[in-house]
mmCIF file with all atom_site columns, C-alpha atoms in Angstrom:
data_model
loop_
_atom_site.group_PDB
_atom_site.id
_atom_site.type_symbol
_atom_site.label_atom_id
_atom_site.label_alt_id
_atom_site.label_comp_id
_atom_site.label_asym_id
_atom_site.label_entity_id
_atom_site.label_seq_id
_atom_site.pdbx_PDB_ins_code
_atom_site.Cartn_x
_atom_site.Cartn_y
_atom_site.Cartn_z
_atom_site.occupancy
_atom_site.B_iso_or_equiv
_atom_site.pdbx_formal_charge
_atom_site.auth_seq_id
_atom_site.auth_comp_id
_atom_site.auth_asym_id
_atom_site.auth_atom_id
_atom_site.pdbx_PDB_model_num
ATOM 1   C CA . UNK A 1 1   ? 85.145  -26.675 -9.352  1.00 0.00 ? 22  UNK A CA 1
ATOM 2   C CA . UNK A 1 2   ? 85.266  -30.754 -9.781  1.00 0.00 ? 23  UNK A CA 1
ATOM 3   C CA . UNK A 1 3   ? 82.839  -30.465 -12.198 1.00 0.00 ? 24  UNK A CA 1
ATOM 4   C CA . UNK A 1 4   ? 84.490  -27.763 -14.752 1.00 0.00 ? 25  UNK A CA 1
ATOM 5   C CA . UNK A 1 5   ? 88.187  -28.168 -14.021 1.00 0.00 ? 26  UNK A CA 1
ATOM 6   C CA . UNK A 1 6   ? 88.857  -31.764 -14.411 1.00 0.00 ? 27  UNK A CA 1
ATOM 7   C CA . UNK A 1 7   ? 91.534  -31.905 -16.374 1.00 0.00 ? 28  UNK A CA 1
ATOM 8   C CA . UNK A 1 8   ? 95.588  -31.286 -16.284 1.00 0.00 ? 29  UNK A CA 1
ATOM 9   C CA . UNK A 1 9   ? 97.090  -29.233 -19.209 1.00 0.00 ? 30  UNK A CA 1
ATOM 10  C CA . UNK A 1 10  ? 100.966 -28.021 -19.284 1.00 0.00 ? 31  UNK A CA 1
ATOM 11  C CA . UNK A 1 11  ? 100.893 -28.626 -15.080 1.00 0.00 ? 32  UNK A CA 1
ATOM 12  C CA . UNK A 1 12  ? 97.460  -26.921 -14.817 1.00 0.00 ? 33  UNK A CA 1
ATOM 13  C CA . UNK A 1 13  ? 94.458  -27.363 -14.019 1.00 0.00 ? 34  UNK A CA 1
ATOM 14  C CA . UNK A 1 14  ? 92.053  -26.737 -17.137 1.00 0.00 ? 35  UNK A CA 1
ATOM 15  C CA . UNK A 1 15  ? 88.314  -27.596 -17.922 1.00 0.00 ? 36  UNK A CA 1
ATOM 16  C CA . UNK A 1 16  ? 86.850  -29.664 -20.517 1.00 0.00 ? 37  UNK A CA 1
ATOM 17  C CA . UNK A 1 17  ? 83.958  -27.346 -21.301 1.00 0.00 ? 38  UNK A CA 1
ATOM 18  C CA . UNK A 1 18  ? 82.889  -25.808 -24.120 1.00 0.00 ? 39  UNK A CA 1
ATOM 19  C CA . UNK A 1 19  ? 82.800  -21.894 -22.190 1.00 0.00 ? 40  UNK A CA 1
ATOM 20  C CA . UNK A 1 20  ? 81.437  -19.160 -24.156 1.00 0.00 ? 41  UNK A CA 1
ATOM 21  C CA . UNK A 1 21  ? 80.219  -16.318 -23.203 1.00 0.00 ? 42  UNK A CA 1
ATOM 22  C CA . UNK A 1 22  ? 76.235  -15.802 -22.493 1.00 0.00 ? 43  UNK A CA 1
ATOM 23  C CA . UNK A 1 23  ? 76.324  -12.871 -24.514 1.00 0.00 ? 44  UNK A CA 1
ATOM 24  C CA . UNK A 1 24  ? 77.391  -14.456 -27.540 1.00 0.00 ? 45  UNK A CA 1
ATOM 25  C CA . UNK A 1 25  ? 74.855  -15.146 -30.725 1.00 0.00 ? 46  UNK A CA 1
ATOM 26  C CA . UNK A 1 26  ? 75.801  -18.521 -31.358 1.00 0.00 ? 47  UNK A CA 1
ATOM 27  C CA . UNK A 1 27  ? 75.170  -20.364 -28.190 1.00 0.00 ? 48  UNK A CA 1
ATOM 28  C CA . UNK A 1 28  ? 76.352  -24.280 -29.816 1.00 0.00 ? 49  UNK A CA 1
ATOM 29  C CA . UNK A 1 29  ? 78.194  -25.165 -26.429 1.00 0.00 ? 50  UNK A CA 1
ATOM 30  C CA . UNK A 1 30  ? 77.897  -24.875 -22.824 1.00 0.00 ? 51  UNK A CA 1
ATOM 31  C CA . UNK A 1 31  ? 78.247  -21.905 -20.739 1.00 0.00 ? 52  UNK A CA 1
ATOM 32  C CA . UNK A 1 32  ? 79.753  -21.046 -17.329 1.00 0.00 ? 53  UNK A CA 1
ATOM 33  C CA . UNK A 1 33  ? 77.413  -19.706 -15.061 1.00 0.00 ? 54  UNK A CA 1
ATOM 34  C CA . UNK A 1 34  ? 79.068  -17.217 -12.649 1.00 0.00 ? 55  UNK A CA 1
ATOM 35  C CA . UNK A 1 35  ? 75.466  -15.486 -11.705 1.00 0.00 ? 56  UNK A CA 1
ATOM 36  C CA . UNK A 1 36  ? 75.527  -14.299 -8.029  1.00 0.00 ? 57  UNK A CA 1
ATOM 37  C CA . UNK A 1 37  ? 73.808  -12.097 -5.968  1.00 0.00 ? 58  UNK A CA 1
ATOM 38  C CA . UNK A 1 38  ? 73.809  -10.113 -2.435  1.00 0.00 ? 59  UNK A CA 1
ATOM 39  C CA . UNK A 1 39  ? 71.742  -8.239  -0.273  1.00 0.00 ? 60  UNK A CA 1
ATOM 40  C CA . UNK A 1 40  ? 72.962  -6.489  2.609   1.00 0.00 ? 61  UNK A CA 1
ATOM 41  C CA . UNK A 1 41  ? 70.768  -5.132  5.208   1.00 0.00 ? 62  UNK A CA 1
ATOM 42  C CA . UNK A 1 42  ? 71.650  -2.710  8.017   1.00 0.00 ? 63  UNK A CA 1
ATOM 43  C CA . UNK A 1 43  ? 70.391  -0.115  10.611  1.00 0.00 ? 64  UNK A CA 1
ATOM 44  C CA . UNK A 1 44  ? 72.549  2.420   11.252  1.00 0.00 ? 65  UNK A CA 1
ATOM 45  C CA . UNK A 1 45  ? 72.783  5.953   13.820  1.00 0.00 ? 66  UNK A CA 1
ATOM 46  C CA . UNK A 1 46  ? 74.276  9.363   11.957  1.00 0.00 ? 67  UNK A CA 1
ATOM 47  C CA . UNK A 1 47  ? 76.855  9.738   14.149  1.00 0.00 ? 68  UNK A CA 1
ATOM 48  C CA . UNK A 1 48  ? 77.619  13.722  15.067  1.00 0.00 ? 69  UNK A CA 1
ATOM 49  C CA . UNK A 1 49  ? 78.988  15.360  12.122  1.00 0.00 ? 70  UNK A CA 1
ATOM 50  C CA . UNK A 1 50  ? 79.104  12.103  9.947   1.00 0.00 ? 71  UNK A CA 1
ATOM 51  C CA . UNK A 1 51  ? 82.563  11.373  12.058  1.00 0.00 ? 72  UNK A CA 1
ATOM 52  C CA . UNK A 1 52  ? 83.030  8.589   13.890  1.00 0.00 ? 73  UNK A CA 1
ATOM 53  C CA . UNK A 1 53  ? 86.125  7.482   16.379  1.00 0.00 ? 74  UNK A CA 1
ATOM 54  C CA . UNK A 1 54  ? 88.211  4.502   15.387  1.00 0.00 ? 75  UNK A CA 1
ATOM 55  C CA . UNK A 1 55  ? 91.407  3.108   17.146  1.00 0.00 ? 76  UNK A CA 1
ATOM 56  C CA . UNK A 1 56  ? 93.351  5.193   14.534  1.00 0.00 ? 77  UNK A CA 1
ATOM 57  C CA . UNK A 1 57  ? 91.210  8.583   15.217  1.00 0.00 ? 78  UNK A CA 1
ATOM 58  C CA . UNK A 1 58  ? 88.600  10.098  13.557  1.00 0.00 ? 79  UNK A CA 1
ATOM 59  C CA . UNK A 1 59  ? 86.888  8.664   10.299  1.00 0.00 ? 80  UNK A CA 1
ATOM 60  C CA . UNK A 1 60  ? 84.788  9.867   8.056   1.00 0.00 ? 81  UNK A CA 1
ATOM 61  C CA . UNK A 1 61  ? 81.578  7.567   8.648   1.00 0.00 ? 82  UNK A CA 1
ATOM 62  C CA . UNK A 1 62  ? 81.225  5.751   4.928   1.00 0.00 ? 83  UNK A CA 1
ATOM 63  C CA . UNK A 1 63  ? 79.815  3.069   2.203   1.00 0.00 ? 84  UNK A CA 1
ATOM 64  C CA . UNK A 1 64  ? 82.221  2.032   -0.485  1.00 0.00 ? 85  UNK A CA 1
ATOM 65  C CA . UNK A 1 65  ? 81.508  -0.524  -3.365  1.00 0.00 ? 86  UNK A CA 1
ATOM 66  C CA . UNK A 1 66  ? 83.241  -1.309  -6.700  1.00 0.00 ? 87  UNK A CA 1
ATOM 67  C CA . UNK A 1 67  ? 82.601  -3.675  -8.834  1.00 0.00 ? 88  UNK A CA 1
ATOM 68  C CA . UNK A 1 68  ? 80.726  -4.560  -12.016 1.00 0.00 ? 89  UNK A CA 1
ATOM 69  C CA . UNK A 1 69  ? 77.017  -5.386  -12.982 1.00 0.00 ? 90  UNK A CA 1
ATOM 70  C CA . UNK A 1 70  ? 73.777  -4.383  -10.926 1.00 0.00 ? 91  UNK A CA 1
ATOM 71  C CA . UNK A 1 71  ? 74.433  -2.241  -7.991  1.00 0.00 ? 92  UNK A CA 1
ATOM 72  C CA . UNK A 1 72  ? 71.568  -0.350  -5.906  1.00 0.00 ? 93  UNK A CA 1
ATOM 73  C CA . UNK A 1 73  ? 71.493  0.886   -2.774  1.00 0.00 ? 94  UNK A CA 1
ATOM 74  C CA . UNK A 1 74  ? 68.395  2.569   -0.601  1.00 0.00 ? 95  UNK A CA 1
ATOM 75  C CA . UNK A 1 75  ? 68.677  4.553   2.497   1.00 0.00 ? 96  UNK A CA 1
ATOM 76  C CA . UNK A 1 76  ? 65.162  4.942   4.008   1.00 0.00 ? 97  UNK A CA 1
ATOM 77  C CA . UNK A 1 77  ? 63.328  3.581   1.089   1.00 0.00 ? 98  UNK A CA 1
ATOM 78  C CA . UNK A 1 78  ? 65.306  6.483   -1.529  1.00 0.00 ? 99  UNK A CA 1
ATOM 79  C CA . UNK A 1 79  ? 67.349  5.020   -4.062  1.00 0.00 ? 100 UNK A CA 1
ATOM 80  C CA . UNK A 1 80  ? 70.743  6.552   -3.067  1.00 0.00 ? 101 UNK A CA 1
ATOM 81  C CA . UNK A 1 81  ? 73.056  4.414   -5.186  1.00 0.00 ? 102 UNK A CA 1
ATOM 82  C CA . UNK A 1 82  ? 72.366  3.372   -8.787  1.00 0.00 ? 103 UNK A CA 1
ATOM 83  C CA . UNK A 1 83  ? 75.342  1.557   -10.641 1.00 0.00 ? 104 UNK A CA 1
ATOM 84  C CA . UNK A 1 84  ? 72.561  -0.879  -12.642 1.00 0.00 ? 105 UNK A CA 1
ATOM 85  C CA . UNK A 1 85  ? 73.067  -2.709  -15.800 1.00 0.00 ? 106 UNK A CA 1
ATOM 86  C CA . UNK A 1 86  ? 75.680  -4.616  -17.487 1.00 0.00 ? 107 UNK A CA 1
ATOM 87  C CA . UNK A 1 87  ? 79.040  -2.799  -17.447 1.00 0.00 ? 108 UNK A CA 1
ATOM 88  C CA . UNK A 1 88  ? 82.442  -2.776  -16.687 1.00 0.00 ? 109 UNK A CA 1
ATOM 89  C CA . UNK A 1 89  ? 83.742  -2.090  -13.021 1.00 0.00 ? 110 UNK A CA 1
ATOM 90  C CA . UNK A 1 90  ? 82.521  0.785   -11.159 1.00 0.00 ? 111 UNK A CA 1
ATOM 91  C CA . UNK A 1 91  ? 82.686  1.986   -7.699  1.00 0.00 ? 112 UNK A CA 1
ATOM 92  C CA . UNK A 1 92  ? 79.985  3.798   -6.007  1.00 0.00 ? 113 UNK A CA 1
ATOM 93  C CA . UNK A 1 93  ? 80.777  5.951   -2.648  1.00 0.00 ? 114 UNK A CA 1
ATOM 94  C CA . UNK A 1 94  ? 78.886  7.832   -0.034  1.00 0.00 ? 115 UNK A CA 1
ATOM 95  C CA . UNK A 1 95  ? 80.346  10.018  2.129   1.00 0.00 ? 116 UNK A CA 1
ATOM 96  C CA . UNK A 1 96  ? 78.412  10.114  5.361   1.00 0.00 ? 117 UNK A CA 1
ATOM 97  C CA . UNK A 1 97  ? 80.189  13.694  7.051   1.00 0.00 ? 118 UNK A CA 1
ATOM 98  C CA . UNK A 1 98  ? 79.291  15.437  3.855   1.00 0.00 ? 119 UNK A CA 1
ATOM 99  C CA . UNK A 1 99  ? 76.762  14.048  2.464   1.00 0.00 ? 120 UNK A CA 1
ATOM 100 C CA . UNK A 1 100 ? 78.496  13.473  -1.304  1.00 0.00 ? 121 UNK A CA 1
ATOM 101 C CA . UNK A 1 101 ? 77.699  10.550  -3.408  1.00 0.00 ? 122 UNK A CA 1
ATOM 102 C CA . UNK A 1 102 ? 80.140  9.643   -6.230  1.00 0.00 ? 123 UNK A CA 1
ATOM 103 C CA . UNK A 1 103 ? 80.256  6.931   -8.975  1.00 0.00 ? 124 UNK A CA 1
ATOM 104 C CA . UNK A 1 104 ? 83.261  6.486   -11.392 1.00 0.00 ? 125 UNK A CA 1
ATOM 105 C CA . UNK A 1 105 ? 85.413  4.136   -13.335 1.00 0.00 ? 126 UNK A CA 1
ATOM 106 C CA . UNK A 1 106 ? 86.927  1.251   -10.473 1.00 0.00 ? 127 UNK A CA 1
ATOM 107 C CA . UNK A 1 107 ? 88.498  -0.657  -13.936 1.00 0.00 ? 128 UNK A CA 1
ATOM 108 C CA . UNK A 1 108 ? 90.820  3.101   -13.992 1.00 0.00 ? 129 UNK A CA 1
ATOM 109 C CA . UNK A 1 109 ? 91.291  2.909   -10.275 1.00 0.00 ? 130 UNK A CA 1
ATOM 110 C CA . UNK A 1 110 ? 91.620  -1.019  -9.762  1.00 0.00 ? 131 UNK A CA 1
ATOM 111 C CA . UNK A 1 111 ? 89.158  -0.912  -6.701  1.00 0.00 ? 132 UNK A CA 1
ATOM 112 C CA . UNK A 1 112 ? 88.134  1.638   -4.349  1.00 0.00 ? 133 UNK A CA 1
ATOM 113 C CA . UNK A 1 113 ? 89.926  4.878   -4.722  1.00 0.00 ? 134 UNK A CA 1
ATOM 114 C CA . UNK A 1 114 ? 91.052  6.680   -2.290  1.00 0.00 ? 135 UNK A CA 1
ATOM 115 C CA . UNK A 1 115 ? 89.855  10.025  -3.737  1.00 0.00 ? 136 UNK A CA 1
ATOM 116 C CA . UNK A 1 116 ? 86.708  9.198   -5.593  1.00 0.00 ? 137 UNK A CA 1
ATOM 117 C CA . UNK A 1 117 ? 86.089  13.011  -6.483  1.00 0.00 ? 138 UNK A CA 1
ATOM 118 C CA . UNK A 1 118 ? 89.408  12.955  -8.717  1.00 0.00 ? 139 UNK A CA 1
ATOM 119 C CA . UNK A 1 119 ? 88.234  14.028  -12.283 1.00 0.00 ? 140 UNK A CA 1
ATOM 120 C CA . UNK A 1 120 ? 89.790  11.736  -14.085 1.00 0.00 ? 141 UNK A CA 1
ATOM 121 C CA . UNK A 1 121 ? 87.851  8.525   -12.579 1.00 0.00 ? 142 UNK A CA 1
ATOM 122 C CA . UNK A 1 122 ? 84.570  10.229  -11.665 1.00 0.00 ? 143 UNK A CA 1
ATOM 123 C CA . UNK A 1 123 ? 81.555  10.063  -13.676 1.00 0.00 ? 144 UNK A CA 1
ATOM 124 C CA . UNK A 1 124 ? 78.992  11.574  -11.233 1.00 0.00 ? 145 UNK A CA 1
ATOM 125 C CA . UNK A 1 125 ? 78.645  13.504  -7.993  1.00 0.00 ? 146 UNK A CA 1
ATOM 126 C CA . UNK A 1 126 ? 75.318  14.519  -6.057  1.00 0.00 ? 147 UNK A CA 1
ATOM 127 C CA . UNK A 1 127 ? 74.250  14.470  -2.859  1.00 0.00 ? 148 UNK A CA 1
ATOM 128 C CA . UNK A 1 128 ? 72.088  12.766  -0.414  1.00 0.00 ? 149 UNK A CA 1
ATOM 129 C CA . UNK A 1 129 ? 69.705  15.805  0.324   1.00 0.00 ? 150 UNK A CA 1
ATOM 130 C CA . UNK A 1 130 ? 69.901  16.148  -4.247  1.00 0.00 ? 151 UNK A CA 1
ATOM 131 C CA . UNK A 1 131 ? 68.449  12.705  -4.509  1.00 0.00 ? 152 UNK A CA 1
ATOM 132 C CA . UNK A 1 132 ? 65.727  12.503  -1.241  1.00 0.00 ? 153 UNK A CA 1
ATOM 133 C CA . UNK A 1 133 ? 64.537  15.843  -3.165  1.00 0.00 ? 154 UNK A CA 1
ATOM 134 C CA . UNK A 1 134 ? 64.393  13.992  -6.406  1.00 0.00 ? 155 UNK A CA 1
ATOM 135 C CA . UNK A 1 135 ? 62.641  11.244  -4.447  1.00 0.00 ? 156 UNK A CA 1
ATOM 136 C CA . UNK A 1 136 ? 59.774  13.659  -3.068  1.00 0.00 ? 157 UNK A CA 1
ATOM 137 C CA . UNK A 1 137 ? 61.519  12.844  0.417   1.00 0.00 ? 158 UNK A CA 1
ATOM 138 C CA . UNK A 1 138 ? 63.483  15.410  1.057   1.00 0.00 ? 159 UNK A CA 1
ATOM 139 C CA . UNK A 1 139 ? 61.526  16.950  3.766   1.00 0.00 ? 160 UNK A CA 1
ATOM 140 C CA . UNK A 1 140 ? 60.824  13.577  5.718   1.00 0.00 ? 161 UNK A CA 1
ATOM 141 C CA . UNK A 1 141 ? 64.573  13.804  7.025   1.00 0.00 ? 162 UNK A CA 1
ATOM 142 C CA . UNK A 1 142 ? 66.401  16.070  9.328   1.00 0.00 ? 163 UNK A CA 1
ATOM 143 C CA . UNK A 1 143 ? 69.543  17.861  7.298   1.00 0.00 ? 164 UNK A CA 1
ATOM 144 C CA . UNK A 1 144 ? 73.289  19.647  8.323   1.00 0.00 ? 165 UNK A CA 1
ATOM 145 C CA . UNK A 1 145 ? 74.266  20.771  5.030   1.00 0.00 ? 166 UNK A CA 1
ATOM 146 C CA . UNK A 1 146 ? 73.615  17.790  2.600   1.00 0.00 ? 167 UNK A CA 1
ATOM 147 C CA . UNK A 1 147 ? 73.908  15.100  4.919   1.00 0.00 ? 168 UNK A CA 1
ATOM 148 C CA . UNK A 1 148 ? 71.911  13.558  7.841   1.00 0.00 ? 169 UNK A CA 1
ATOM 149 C CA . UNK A 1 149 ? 71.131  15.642  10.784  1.00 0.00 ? 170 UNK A CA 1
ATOM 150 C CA . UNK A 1 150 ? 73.676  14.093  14.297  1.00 0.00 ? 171 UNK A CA 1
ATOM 151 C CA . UNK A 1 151 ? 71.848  11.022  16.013  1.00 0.00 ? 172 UNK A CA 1
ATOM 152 C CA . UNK A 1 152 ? 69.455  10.169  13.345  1.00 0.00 ? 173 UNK A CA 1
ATOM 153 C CA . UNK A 1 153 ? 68.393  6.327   12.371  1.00 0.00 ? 174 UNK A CA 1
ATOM 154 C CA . UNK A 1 154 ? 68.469  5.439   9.318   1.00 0.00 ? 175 UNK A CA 1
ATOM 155 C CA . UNK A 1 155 ? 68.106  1.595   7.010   1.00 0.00 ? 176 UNK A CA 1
ATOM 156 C CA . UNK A 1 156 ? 71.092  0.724   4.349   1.00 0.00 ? 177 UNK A CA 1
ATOM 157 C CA . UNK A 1 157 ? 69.688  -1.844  2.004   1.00 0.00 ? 178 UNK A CA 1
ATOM 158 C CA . UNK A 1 158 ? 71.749  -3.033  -0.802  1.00 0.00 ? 179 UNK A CA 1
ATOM 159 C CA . UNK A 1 159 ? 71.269  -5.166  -3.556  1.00 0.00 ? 180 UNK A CA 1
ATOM 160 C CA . UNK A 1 160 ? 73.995  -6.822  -5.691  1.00 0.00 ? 181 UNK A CA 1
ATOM 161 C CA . UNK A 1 161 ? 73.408  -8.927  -8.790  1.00 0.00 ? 182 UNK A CA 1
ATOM 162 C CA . UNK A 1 162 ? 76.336  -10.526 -10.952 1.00 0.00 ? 183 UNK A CA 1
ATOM 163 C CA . UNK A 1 163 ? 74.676  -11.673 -14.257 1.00 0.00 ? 184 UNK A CA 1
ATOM 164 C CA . UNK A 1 164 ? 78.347  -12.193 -16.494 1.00 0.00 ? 185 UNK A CA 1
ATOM 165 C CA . UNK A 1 165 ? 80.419  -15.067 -16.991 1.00 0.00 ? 186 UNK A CA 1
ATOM 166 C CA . UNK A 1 166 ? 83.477  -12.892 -16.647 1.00 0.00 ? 187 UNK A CA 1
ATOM 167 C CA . UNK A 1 167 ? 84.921  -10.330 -15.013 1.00 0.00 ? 188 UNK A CA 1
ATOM 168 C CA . UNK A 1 168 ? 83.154  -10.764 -12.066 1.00 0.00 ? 189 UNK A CA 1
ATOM 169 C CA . UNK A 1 169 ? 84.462  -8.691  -8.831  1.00 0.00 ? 190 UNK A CA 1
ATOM 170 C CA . UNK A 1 170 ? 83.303  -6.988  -5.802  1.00 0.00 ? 191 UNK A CA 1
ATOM 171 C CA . UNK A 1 171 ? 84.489  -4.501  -3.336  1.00 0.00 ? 192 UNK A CA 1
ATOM 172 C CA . UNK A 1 172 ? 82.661  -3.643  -0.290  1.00 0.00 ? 193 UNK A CA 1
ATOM 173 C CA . UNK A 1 173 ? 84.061  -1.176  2.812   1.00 0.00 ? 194 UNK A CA 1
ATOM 174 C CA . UNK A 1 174 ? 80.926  0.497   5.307   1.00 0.00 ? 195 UNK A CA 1
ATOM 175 C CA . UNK A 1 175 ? 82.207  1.874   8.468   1.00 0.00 ? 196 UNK A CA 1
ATOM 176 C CA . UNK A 1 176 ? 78.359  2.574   9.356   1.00 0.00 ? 197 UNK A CA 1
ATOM 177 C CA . UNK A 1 177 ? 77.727  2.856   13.219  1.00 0.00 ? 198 UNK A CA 1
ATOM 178 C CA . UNK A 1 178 ? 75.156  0.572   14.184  1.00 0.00 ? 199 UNK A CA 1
ATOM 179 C CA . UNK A 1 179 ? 72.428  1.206   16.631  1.00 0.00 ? 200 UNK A CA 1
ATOM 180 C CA . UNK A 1 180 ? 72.323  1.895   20.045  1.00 0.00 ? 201 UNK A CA 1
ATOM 181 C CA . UNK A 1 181 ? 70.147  -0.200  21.955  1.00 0.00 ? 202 UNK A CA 1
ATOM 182 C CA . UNK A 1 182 ? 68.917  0.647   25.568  1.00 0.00 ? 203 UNK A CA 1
ATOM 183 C CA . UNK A 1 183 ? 66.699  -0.334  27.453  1.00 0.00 ? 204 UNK A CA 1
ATOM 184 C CA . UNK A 1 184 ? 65.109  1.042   30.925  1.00 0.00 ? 205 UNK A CA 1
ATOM 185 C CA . UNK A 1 185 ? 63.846  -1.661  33.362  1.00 0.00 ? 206 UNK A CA 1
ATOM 186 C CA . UNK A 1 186 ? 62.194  -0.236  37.253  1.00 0.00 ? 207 UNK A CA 1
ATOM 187 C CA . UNK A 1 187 ? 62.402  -2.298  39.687  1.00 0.00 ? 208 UNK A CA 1
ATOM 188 C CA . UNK A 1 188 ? 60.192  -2.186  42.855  1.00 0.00 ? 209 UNK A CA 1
ATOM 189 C CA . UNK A 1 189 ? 61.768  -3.042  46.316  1.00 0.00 ? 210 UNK A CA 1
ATOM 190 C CA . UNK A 1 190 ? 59.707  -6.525  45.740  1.00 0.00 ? 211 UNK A CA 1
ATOM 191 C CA . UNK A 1 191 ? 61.803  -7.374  42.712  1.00 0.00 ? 212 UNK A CA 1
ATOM 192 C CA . UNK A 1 192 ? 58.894  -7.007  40.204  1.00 0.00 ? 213 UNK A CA 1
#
């Protein structure tokens, strides 16, 4: 921030940089660069019926982004969530009880919507079991319906990649249940 807002204009901070955008054809001055990226890595347990219990009751078991430039997100390897390329902001959802997978216009909705199936902000639906099928992978994975089988494991990776110099944003809600560890240790009557 010291190094691009360094000056004081009408009682506000301002910057003495030429700022243009990237995208531009004539590139004479300086621009900002607001490229960024994420990855988000995480094992997770279907819980049953893609429902699990939180303080406030029962929840539909979910991942949630919005936001603008390169979005993808694998589940076991199968590309689950595509919102690549350069665009304006988008949300991505997958619904973990019933298996649906919606993409629509977040710059309609200002964020995550609450009903990501309305019409009038959706762009695409499918499901998981549509795209493992499309991936060849389909019959790797147990399925209820369209969605994971009860007490299956599963990997979430994501990767996030802001390449603008404006409108930059990101939304990100999972509710994913993680693992459940145990382990089984005998014990002799020595101790060992």
């Amino acid at each position: 921030a010291s190094q691009v807002f360094d000056t004081i204009k009408d009682g506000k901070l301002a910057n003495s940089e030429n700022i243009q955008s990237s995208n531009l054809t004539n590139k004479t001055g300086s621009y900002m660069n607001h490229h960024l990226g994420m990855t988000v890595d995480v094992d997770f347990r279907q819980p049953a019926n893609g429902v699990i219990n939180t303080g406030k009751g029962q929840q539909n078991m979910s991942f949630q982004f919005s936001g603008d430039d390169d979005v993808w997100v694998f589940i076991d390897g199968v590309l689950v969530l595509d919102l690549g390329g350069i665009h304006s902001e988008l949300y991505g959802t997958i619904d973990f009880a019933t298996g649906d997978v919606y993409i629509g216009r977040s710059f309609t909705t200002h964020g995550i919507p609450d009903n990501p199936a309305a019409p009038e902000h959706m762009v695409n639906h499918t499901t998981l079991k549509e795209l493992y099928e499309i991936a060849g992978k389909a019959d790797k994975m147990q399925w209820t319906g369209d969605t994971y089988a009860s007490n299956t494991s599963h990997t979430l990776k994501m990767f996030y990649l802001e390449r603008g110099n404006y409108d930059s944003s990101i939304a990100l809600r999972f509710n994913l249940q993680p693992l459940l560890y145990q382990q089984l240790r005998k014990v002799d009557q020595n101790g060992r």
